[in-house]
């Protein structure tokens, strides 16, 4: 599929079909009522909720990697809400072109726009 892609488009005959209904397959995105929430998903969601509960009064850095505005209610807006509601939380947002952070967060948030690999390498160099 990738080799046949032209201008970010895949030829329609290469899009996988559902073996049951023959319908066109889509990526597993939270855009309709067909998002897969199996047992492993619920276990991971519970672990995440436990982590947030156990660390609500500690310093926490929320590292947001490549989250745009396709489904901002899943990560982007909840991260902003957590920073807004907890003064010990900080946010690092890396995004190719949507890295803006609320000014009200002051020094507790930074948006880094551009290539994520380069940004992480640069950050690593500053920390180590």
Short mmCIF file of N, CA, C and O in Angstrom, two decimals:
data_model
loop_
_atom_site.label_atom_id
_atom_site.label_comp_id
_atom_site.label_asym_id
_atom_site.label_seq_id
_atom_site.Cartn_x
_atom_site.Cartn_y
_atom_site.Cartn_z
N UNK A 1 0.82 -1.19 0.00
CA UNK A 1 0.00 0.00 0.00
C UNK A 1 0.87 1.25 0.00
O UNK A 1 0.58 2.20 -0.72
N UNK A 2 1.91 1.23 0.84
CA UNK A 2 2.75 2.41 0.94
C UNK A 2 3.47 2.69 -0.38
O UNK A 2 3.59 3.83 -0.78
N UNK A 3 3.92 1.64 -1.03
CA UNK A 3 4.62 1.82 -2.31
C UNK A 3 3.69 2.38 -3.39
O UNK A 3 4.13 3.10 -4.28
N UNK A 4 2.40 2.05 -3.32
CA UNK A 4 1.44 2.51 -4.33
C UNK A 4 0.86 3.88 -3.99
O UNK A 4 0.15 4.46 -4.81
N UNK A 5 1.18 4.40 -2.83
CA UNK A 5 0.62 5.68 -2.39
C UNK A 5 1.15 6.81 -3.26
O UNK A 5 2.32 6.90 -3.55
N UNK A 6 0.26 7.71 -3.65
CA UNK A 6 0.63 8.90 -4.41
C UNK A 6 -0.09 10.09 -3.79
O UNK A 6 -1.30 10.06 -3.62
N UNK A 7 0.68 11.12 -3.43
CA UNK A 7 0.14 12.32 -2.80
C UNK A 7 -0.71 11.99 -1.58
O UNK A 7 -1.82 12.48 -1.40
N UNK A 8 -0.18 11.08 -0.76
CA UNK A 8 -0.82 10.63 0.49
C UNK A 8 -2.12 9.87 0.27
O UNK A 8 -2.90 9.69 1.21
N UNK A 9 -2.39 9.40 -0.92
CA UNK A 9 -3.61 8.65 -1.21
C UNK A 9 -3.26 7.21 -1.58
O UNK A 9 -2.32 6.96 -2.33
N UNK A 10 -4.05 6.28 -1.06
CA UNK A 10 -3.90 4.85 -1.36
C UNK A 10 -4.93 4.50 -2.43
O UNK A 10 -6.10 4.87 -2.31
N UNK A 11 -4.55 3.76 -3.46
CA UNK A 11 -5.55 3.32 -4.44
C UNK A 11 -6.67 2.54 -3.75
O UNK A 11 -6.42 1.68 -2.92
N UNK A 12 -7.91 2.87 -4.08
CA UNK A 12 -9.06 2.29 -3.38
C UNK A 12 -9.09 0.77 -3.43
O UNK A 12 -9.56 0.13 -2.49
N UNK A 13 -8.57 0.17 -4.50
CA UNK A 13 -8.59 -1.30 -4.58
C UNK A 13 -7.64 -1.95 -3.57
O UNK A 13 -7.74 -3.15 -3.31
N UNK A 14 -6.73 -1.17 -2.98
CA UNK A 14 -5.80 -1.72 -1.98
C UNK A 14 -6.30 -1.56 -0.54
O UNK A 14 -5.70 -2.10 0.38
N UNK A 15 -7.39 -0.84 -0.34
CA UNK A 15 -7.93 -0.67 1.01
C UNK A 15 -8.54 -2.01 1.44
O UNK A 15 -9.37 -2.58 0.73
N UNK A 16 -8.12 -2.54 2.60
CA UNK A 16 -8.64 -3.84 3.05
C UNK A 16 -10.16 -3.81 3.23
O UNK A 16 -10.75 -2.79 3.55
N UNK A 17 -10.77 -4.99 3.02
CA UNK A 17 -12.22 -5.15 3.17
C UNK A 17 -12.50 -6.03 4.39
O UNK A 17 -11.75 -6.94 4.72
N UNK A 18 -13.62 -5.77 5.03
CA UNK A 18 -14.07 -6.58 6.16
C UNK A 18 -14.42 -7.98 5.66
O UNK A 18 -15.19 -8.10 4.69
N UNK A 19 -13.89 -9.03 6.31
CA UNK A 19 -14.20 -10.39 5.85
C UNK A 19 -15.66 -10.79 6.12
O UNK A 19 -16.15 -11.75 5.54
N UNK A 20 -16.36 -10.05 6.97
CA UNK A 20 -17.75 -10.39 7.29
C UNK A 20 -18.73 -9.69 6.36
O UNK A 20 -19.56 -10.31 5.71
N UNK A 21 -18.62 -8.35 6.30
CA UNK A 21 -19.62 -7.58 5.53
C UNK A 21 -19.09 -7.07 4.19
O UNK A 21 -19.87 -6.58 3.38
N UNK A 22 -17.79 -7.15 3.98
CA UNK A 22 -17.21 -6.65 2.73
C UNK A 22 -17.00 -5.15 2.70
O UNK A 22 -16.54 -4.60 1.71
N UNK A 23 -17.34 -4.48 3.79
CA UNK A 23 -17.17 -3.04 3.87
C UNK A 23 -15.70 -2.64 3.96
O UNK A 23 -14.84 -3.45 4.32
N UNK A 24 -15.45 -1.39 3.63
CA UNK A 24 -14.08 -0.87 3.66
C UNK A 24 -13.59 -0.81 5.11
O UNK A 24 -14.29 -0.35 5.99
N UNK A 25 -12.38 -1.28 5.37
CA UNK A 25 -11.79 -1.23 6.70
C UNK A 25 -11.28 0.18 6.96
O UNK A 25 -10.86 0.88 6.05
N UNK A 26 -11.32 0.59 8.20
CA UNK A 26 -10.85 1.90 8.62
C UNK A 26 -9.85 1.71 9.75
O UNK A 26 -9.82 0.68 10.42
N UNK A 27 -9.05 2.75 10.00
CA UNK A 27 -8.14 2.71 11.16
C UNK A 27 -8.97 2.72 12.43
O UNK A 27 -10.11 3.21 12.44
N UNK A 28 -8.43 2.18 13.51
CA UNK A 28 -9.14 2.14 14.78
C UNK A 28 -9.03 3.50 15.47
O UNK A 28 -8.20 3.71 16.34
N UNK A 29 -9.86 4.42 15.03
CA UNK A 29 -9.89 5.76 15.60
C UNK A 29 -11.19 5.94 16.37
O UNK A 29 -12.22 5.39 15.98
N UNK A 30 -11.15 6.74 17.39
CA UNK A 30 -12.37 7.00 18.15
C UNK A 30 -13.17 8.09 17.41
O UNK A 30 -13.13 9.26 17.73
N UNK A 31 -13.89 7.65 16.38
CA UNK A 31 -14.67 8.59 15.58
C UNK A 31 -16.11 8.12 15.44
O UNK A 31 -16.94 8.84 14.89
N UNK A 32 -16.41 6.91 15.89
CA UNK A 32 -17.77 6.40 15.82
C UNK A 32 -17.96 5.35 16.91
O UNK A 32 -17.13 5.20 17.80
N UNK A 33 -19.04 4.59 16.85
CA UNK A 33 -19.32 3.61 17.90
C UNK A 33 -18.65 2.26 17.66
O UNK A 33 -18.98 1.29 18.32
N UNK A 34 -17.69 2.20 16.75
CA UNK A 34 -17.00 0.95 16.47
C UNK A 34 -15.58 0.89 17.05
O UNK A 34 -14.82 0.01 16.70
N UNK A 35 -15.24 1.82 17.93
CA UNK A 35 -13.91 1.81 18.54
C UNK A 35 -13.76 0.56 19.41
O UNK A 35 -14.65 0.23 20.18
N UNK A 36 -12.64 -0.13 19.28
CA UNK A 36 -12.42 -1.38 20.01
C UNK A 36 -12.02 -1.09 21.45
O UNK A 36 -10.98 -0.47 21.70
N UNK A 37 -12.86 -1.50 22.36
CA UNK A 37 -12.55 -1.41 23.79
C UNK A 37 -12.65 -2.82 24.36
O UNK A 37 -13.61 -3.19 25.03
N UNK A 38 -11.62 -3.61 24.10
CA UNK A 38 -11.61 -4.98 24.59
C UNK A 38 -11.10 -5.03 26.03
O UNK A 38 -10.86 -4.00 26.66
N UNK A 39 -10.93 -6.21 26.55
CA UNK A 39 -10.49 -6.39 27.94
C UNK A 39 -9.14 -5.72 28.20
O UNK A 39 -8.94 -5.06 29.21
N UNK A 40 -8.20 -5.87 27.26
CA UNK A 40 -6.88 -5.26 27.42
C UNK A 40 -6.98 -3.74 27.47
O UNK A 40 -6.28 -3.08 28.24
N UNK A 41 -7.87 -3.16 26.67
CA UNK A 41 -8.06 -1.71 26.67
C UNK A 41 -8.57 -1.26 28.04
O UNK A 41 -8.07 -0.29 28.61
N UNK A 42 -9.55 -1.98 28.59
CA UNK A 42 -10.11 -1.61 29.89
C UNK A 42 -9.09 -1.78 31.02
O UNK A 42 -9.02 -0.95 31.93
N UNK A 43 -8.26 -2.81 30.94
CA UNK A 43 -7.20 -3.00 31.93
C UNK A 43 -6.21 -1.84 31.88
O UNK A 43 -5.79 -1.33 32.92
N UNK A 44 -5.82 -1.42 30.68
CA UNK A 44 -4.90 -0.30 30.54
C UNK A 44 -5.54 0.99 31.05
O UNK A 44 -4.88 1.80 31.72
N UNK A 45 -6.82 1.20 30.76
CA UNK A 45 -7.53 2.39 31.24
C UNK A 45 -7.57 2.41 32.77
O UNK A 45 -7.39 3.47 33.39
N UNK A 46 -7.76 1.25 33.38
CA UNK A 46 -7.76 1.16 34.85
C UNK A 46 -6.39 1.47 35.43
O UNK A 46 -6.27 2.18 36.43
N UNK A 47 -5.32 0.96 34.79
CA UNK A 47 -3.96 1.25 35.26
C UNK A 47 -3.67 2.75 35.17
O UNK A 47 -3.07 3.33 36.07
N UNK A 48 -4.11 3.37 34.10
CA UNK A 48 -3.91 4.80 33.91
C UNK A 48 -4.65 5.58 34.99
O UNK A 48 -4.10 6.50 35.60
N UNK A 49 -5.90 5.22 35.25
CA UNK A 49 -6.69 5.89 36.29
C UNK A 49 -6.03 5.73 37.66
O UNK A 49 -5.97 6.68 38.45
N UNK A 50 -5.51 4.53 37.94
CA UNK A 50 -4.81 4.30 39.21
C UNK A 50 -3.56 5.16 39.31
O UNK A 50 -3.27 5.72 40.36
N UNK A 51 -2.80 5.26 38.22
CA UNK A 51 -1.59 6.09 38.22
C UNK A 51 -1.94 7.54 38.54
O UNK A 51 -1.29 8.17 39.36
N UNK A 52 -2.96 8.06 37.88
CA UNK A 52 -3.36 9.45 38.12
C UNK A 52 -3.80 9.65 39.57
O UNK A 52 -3.44 10.64 40.20
N UNK A 53 -4.54 8.69 40.10
CA UNK A 53 -5.01 8.79 41.48
C UNK A 53 -3.84 8.75 42.46
O UNK A 53 -3.76 9.55 43.40
N UNK A 54 -2.90 7.85 42.26
CA UNK A 54 -1.76 7.69 43.16
C UNK A 54 -0.79 8.87 43.08
O UNK A 54 -0.03 9.11 44.01
N UNK A 55 -0.80 9.61 41.97
CA UNK A 55 0.18 10.68 41.77
C UNK A 55 -0.44 12.06 41.70
O UNK A 55 0.22 13.01 41.28
N UNK A 56 -1.67 12.20 42.13
CA UNK A 56 -2.35 13.49 41.99
C UNK A 56 -1.70 14.59 42.80
O UNK A 56 -1.83 15.76 42.46
N UNK A 57 -0.97 14.26 43.87
CA UNK A 57 -0.31 15.28 44.69
C UNK A 57 1.20 15.32 44.49
O UNK A 57 1.91 15.92 45.29
N UNK A 58 1.69 14.66 43.45
CA UNK A 58 3.12 14.64 43.16
C UNK A 58 3.39 15.45 41.91
O UNK A 58 2.49 15.80 41.16
N UNK A 59 4.67 15.73 41.68
CA UNK A 59 5.05 16.39 40.44
C UNK A 59 4.92 15.38 39.30
O UNK A 59 5.51 14.30 39.35
N UNK A 60 4.16 15.76 38.31
CA UNK A 60 3.93 14.89 37.15
C UNK A 60 4.14 15.72 35.89
O UNK A 60 3.66 16.85 35.80
N UNK A 61 4.88 15.17 34.95
CA UNK A 61 5.04 15.80 33.64
C UNK A 61 4.23 14.98 32.65
O UNK A 61 4.45 13.79 32.49
N UNK A 62 3.29 15.64 32.01
CA UNK A 62 2.49 15.01 30.97
C UNK A 62 3.20 15.24 29.64
O UNK A 62 3.39 16.38 29.24
N UNK A 63 3.62 14.18 29.00
CA UNK A 63 4.34 14.26 27.74
C UNK A 63 3.39 13.88 26.61
O UNK A 63 2.97 12.74 26.49
N UNK A 64 3.04 14.88 25.82
CA UNK A 64 2.06 14.69 24.75
C UNK A 64 2.80 14.65 23.43
O UNK A 64 3.42 15.62 23.03
N UNK A 65 2.72 13.53 22.74
CA UNK A 65 3.48 13.32 21.52
C UNK A 65 2.58 13.23 20.30
O UNK A 65 1.84 12.25 20.13
N UNK A 66 2.59 14.27 19.48
CA UNK A 66 1.90 14.23 18.21
C UNK A 66 0.39 14.24 18.28
O UNK A 66 -0.27 13.76 17.37
N UNK A 67 -0.18 14.80 19.31
CA UNK A 67 -1.64 14.84 19.45
C UNK A 67 -2.16 16.15 18.87
O UNK A 67 -1.78 17.22 19.32
N UNK A 68 -2.99 16.04 17.89
CA UNK A 68 -3.54 17.24 17.26
C UNK A 68 -4.99 17.44 17.62
O UNK A 68 -5.41 17.19 18.75
N UNK A 69 -5.78 17.86 16.63
CA UNK A 69 -7.18 18.16 16.87
C UNK A 69 -8.12 17.18 16.19
O UNK A 69 -9.30 17.48 16.00
N UNK A 70 -7.62 15.98 15.84
CA UNK A 70 -8.50 14.96 15.27
C UNK A 70 -9.49 14.49 16.34
O UNK A 70 -10.70 14.45 16.10
N UNK A 71 -8.99 14.12 17.49
CA UNK A 71 -9.83 13.72 18.63
C UNK A 71 -9.24 14.34 19.91
O UNK A 71 -8.71 13.62 20.76
N UNK A 72 -9.33 15.65 20.05
CA UNK A 72 -8.69 16.31 21.20
C UNK A 72 -9.29 15.94 22.55
O UNK A 72 -8.63 16.13 23.57
N UNK A 73 -10.48 15.40 22.59
CA UNK A 73 -11.10 15.06 23.87
C UNK A 73 -10.51 13.81 24.49
O UNK A 73 -10.78 13.51 25.65
N UNK A 74 -9.66 13.09 23.75
CA UNK A 74 -9.06 11.87 24.28
C UNK A 74 -7.80 12.17 25.08
O UNK A 74 -7.61 11.65 26.18
N UNK A 75 -6.91 13.01 24.59
CA UNK A 75 -5.64 13.29 25.28
C UNK A 75 -5.44 14.79 25.48
O UNK A 75 -5.19 15.25 26.60
N UNK A 76 -5.51 15.56 24.42
CA UNK A 76 -5.14 16.98 24.46
C UNK A 76 -5.92 17.76 25.52
O UNK A 76 -5.33 18.40 26.39
N UNK A 77 -7.24 17.74 25.46
CA UNK A 77 -8.04 18.52 26.41
C UNK A 77 -7.95 17.96 27.84
O UNK A 77 -7.85 18.73 28.79
N UNK A 78 -7.96 16.62 28.02
CA UNK A 78 -7.78 16.11 29.39
C UNK A 78 -6.43 16.50 30.01
O UNK A 78 -6.36 16.81 31.19
N UNK A 79 -5.35 16.49 29.20
CA UNK A 79 -4.05 16.92 29.72
C UNK A 79 -4.10 18.38 30.15
O UNK A 79 -3.61 18.74 31.23
N UNK A 80 -4.70 19.23 29.34
CA UNK A 80 -4.82 20.64 29.70
C UNK A 80 -5.64 20.81 30.97
O UNK A 80 -5.30 21.61 31.85
N UNK A 81 -6.70 20.03 31.10
CA UNK A 81 -7.54 20.10 32.30
C UNK A 81 -6.75 19.69 33.54
O UNK A 81 -6.85 20.34 34.60
N UNK A 82 -5.95 18.62 33.42
CA UNK A 82 -5.15 18.17 34.56
C UNK A 82 -4.14 19.23 34.99
O UNK A 82 -3.95 19.47 36.18
N UNK A 83 -3.50 19.88 34.03
CA UNK A 83 -2.53 20.93 34.36
C UNK A 83 -3.25 22.12 34.99
O UNK A 83 -2.78 22.71 35.96
N UNK A 84 -4.41 22.44 34.46
CA UNK A 84 -5.20 23.57 34.99
C UNK A 84 -5.63 23.31 36.43
O UNK A 84 -5.64 24.21 37.27
N UNK A 85 -5.97 22.06 36.75
CA UNK A 85 -6.52 21.72 38.07
C UNK A 85 -5.47 21.30 39.09
O UNK A 85 -5.80 21.17 40.26
N UNK A 86 -4.23 21.07 38.66
CA UNK A 86 -3.21 20.59 39.60
C UNK A 86 -1.92 21.39 39.39
O UNK A 86 -1.23 21.21 38.39
N UNK A 87 -1.58 22.20 40.36
CA UNK A 87 -0.42 23.09 40.23
C UNK A 87 0.92 22.35 40.22
O UNK A 87 1.94 22.95 39.89
N UNK A 88 0.94 21.07 40.54
CA UNK A 88 2.20 20.32 40.49
C UNK A 88 2.37 19.58 39.16
O UNK A 88 3.37 18.90 38.96
N UNK A 89 1.42 19.72 38.26
CA UNK A 89 1.51 19.08 36.95
C UNK A 89 2.09 20.05 35.93
O UNK A 89 1.83 21.24 35.97
N UNK A 90 2.87 19.49 34.99
CA UNK A 90 3.42 20.26 33.87
C UNK A 90 3.11 19.51 32.57
O UNK A 90 2.83 18.32 32.59
N UNK A 91 3.21 20.24 31.48
CA UNK A 91 2.89 19.66 30.17
C UNK A 91 4.00 19.98 29.18
O UNK A 91 4.42 21.13 29.06
N UNK A 92 4.47 18.94 28.49
CA UNK A 92 5.36 19.10 27.35
C UNK A 92 4.60 18.58 26.15
O UNK A 92 4.22 17.41 26.10
N UNK A 93 4.36 19.46 25.19
CA UNK A 93 3.58 19.11 23.99
C UNK A 93 4.48 19.18 22.77
O UNK A 93 4.98 20.24 22.42
N UNK A 94 4.71 18.04 22.12
CA UNK A 94 5.49 17.98 20.89
C UNK A 94 4.54 17.68 19.75
O UNK A 94 3.76 16.73 19.80
N UNK A 95 4.61 18.53 18.73
CA UNK A 95 3.70 18.36 17.59
C UNK A 95 4.31 19.05 16.37
O UNK A 95 4.91 20.12 16.51
N UNK A 96 4.12 18.47 15.23
CA UNK A 96 4.71 19.01 14.01
C UNK A 96 4.22 20.44 13.75
O UNK A 96 5.01 21.30 13.39
N UNK A 97 2.93 20.71 13.97
CA UNK A 97 2.44 22.06 13.69
C UNK A 97 1.27 22.51 14.58
O UNK A 97 0.63 23.50 14.28
N UNK A 98 1.00 21.80 15.65
CA UNK A 98 -0.09 22.17 16.56
C UNK A 98 0.40 22.09 18.02
O UNK A 98 -0.23 21.45 18.86
N UNK A 99 1.50 22.74 18.32
CA UNK A 99 2.13 22.61 19.63
C UNK A 99 1.80 23.73 20.61
O UNK A 99 2.35 23.78 21.70
N UNK A 100 0.89 24.62 20.25
CA UNK A 100 0.57 25.74 21.13
C UNK A 100 0.03 25.23 22.47
O UNK A 100 -0.68 24.23 22.53
N UNK A 101 0.42 25.91 23.56
CA UNK A 101 -0.08 25.59 24.90
C UNK A 101 -0.74 26.84 25.48
O UNK A 101 -0.39 27.95 25.12
N UNK A 102 -1.70 26.67 26.39
CA UNK A 102 -2.35 27.83 26.99
C UNK A 102 -1.35 28.73 27.72
O UNK A 102 -0.54 28.25 28.51
N UNK A 103 -1.41 30.02 27.46
CA UNK A 103 -0.52 30.98 28.12
C UNK A 103 -0.70 30.96 29.63
O UNK A 103 0.25 31.21 30.37
N UNK A 104 -1.91 30.66 30.08
CA UNK A 104 -2.19 30.67 31.52
C UNK A 104 -1.37 29.63 32.29
O UNK A 104 -1.24 29.73 33.51
N UNK A 105 -0.79 28.64 31.60
CA UNK A 105 0.03 27.63 32.27
C UNK A 105 1.42 28.16 32.62
O UNK A 105 2.13 27.56 33.41
N UNK A 106 1.79 29.28 32.04
CA UNK A 106 3.10 29.87 32.32
C UNK A 106 4.23 28.92 32.04
O UNK A 106 4.28 28.26 31.00
N UNK A 107 5.15 28.81 33.00
CA UNK A 107 6.34 27.96 32.83
C UNK A 107 6.05 26.48 33.05
O UNK A 107 6.94 25.66 32.91
N UNK A 108 4.81 26.15 33.38
CA UNK A 108 4.46 24.74 33.60
C UNK A 108 4.11 24.02 32.30
O UNK A 108 3.77 22.84 32.31
N UNK A 109 4.19 24.71 31.17
CA UNK A 109 3.88 24.07 29.89
C UNK A 109 4.77 24.64 28.80
O UNK A 109 5.10 25.82 28.80
N UNK A 110 5.15 23.76 27.91
CA UNK A 110 5.92 24.19 26.75
C UNK A 110 5.42 23.43 25.53
O UNK A 110 5.13 22.23 25.62
N UNK A 111 5.29 24.13 24.42
CA UNK A 111 4.95 23.51 23.16
C UNK A 111 6.16 23.54 22.26
O UNK A 111 6.76 24.59 22.05
N UNK A 112 6.53 22.39 21.74
CA UNK A 112 7.69 22.29 20.87
C UNK A 112 7.19 21.85 19.50
O UNK A 112 6.68 20.74 19.35
N UNK A 113 7.31 22.74 18.54
CA UNK A 113 6.81 22.49 17.20
C UNK A 113 7.94 21.99 16.31
O UNK A 113 9.04 22.51 16.35
N UNK A 114 7.66 20.98 15.51
CA UNK A 114 8.63 20.48 14.57
C UNK A 114 8.85 18.99 14.69
O UNK A 114 8.04 18.27 15.29
N UNK A 115 9.94 18.53 14.14
CA UNK A 115 10.28 17.11 14.11
C UNK A 115 10.45 16.55 15.52
O UNK A 115 11.29 17.03 16.29
N UNK A 116 9.67 15.55 15.86
CA UNK A 116 9.66 14.99 17.21
C UNK A 116 10.99 14.31 17.56
O UNK A 116 11.49 14.45 18.68
N UNK A 117 11.56 13.58 16.63
CA UNK A 117 12.82 12.89 16.90
C UNK A 117 13.92 13.89 17.26
O UNK A 117 14.66 13.71 18.23
N UNK A 118 13.99 14.96 16.51
CA UNK A 118 15.01 15.98 16.79
C UNK A 118 14.75 16.65 18.14
O UNK A 118 15.68 16.88 18.91
N UNK A 119 13.50 16.96 18.42
CA UNK A 119 13.15 17.61 19.68
C UNK A 119 13.52 16.73 20.87
O UNK A 119 14.09 17.21 21.85
N UNK A 120 13.20 15.44 20.79
CA UNK A 120 13.52 14.53 21.89
C UNK A 120 15.03 14.39 22.06
O UNK A 120 15.55 14.38 23.18
N UNK A 121 15.75 14.33 20.96
CA UNK A 121 17.22 14.28 21.02
C UNK A 121 17.76 15.53 21.70
O UNK A 121 18.65 15.45 22.55
N UNK A 122 17.22 16.70 21.33
CA UNK A 122 17.66 17.95 21.94
C UNK A 122 17.36 17.99 23.43
O UNK A 122 18.18 18.40 24.24
N UNK A 123 16.15 17.56 23.80
CA UNK A 123 15.76 17.52 25.23
C UNK A 123 16.67 16.59 25.99
O UNK A 123 17.18 16.90 27.06
N UNK A 124 16.91 15.42 25.42
CA UNK A 124 17.78 14.43 26.07
C UNK A 124 19.17 15.01 26.30
O UNK A 124 19.79 14.80 27.34
N UNK A 125 19.67 15.74 25.32
CA UNK A 125 20.98 16.37 25.45
C UNK A 125 21.02 17.40 26.57
O UNK A 125 22.05 17.58 27.22
N UNK A 126 19.91 18.08 26.81
CA UNK A 126 19.85 19.08 27.88
C UNK A 126 19.77 18.42 29.26
O UNK A 126 20.28 18.96 30.23
N UNK A 127 19.12 17.26 29.33
CA UNK A 127 18.90 16.61 30.61
C UNK A 127 20.09 15.76 31.04
O UNK A 127 20.44 15.71 32.20
N UNK A 128 20.71 15.08 30.08
CA UNK A 128 21.80 14.14 30.44
C UNK A 128 23.14 14.82 30.48
O UNK A 128 23.54 15.69 29.92
#
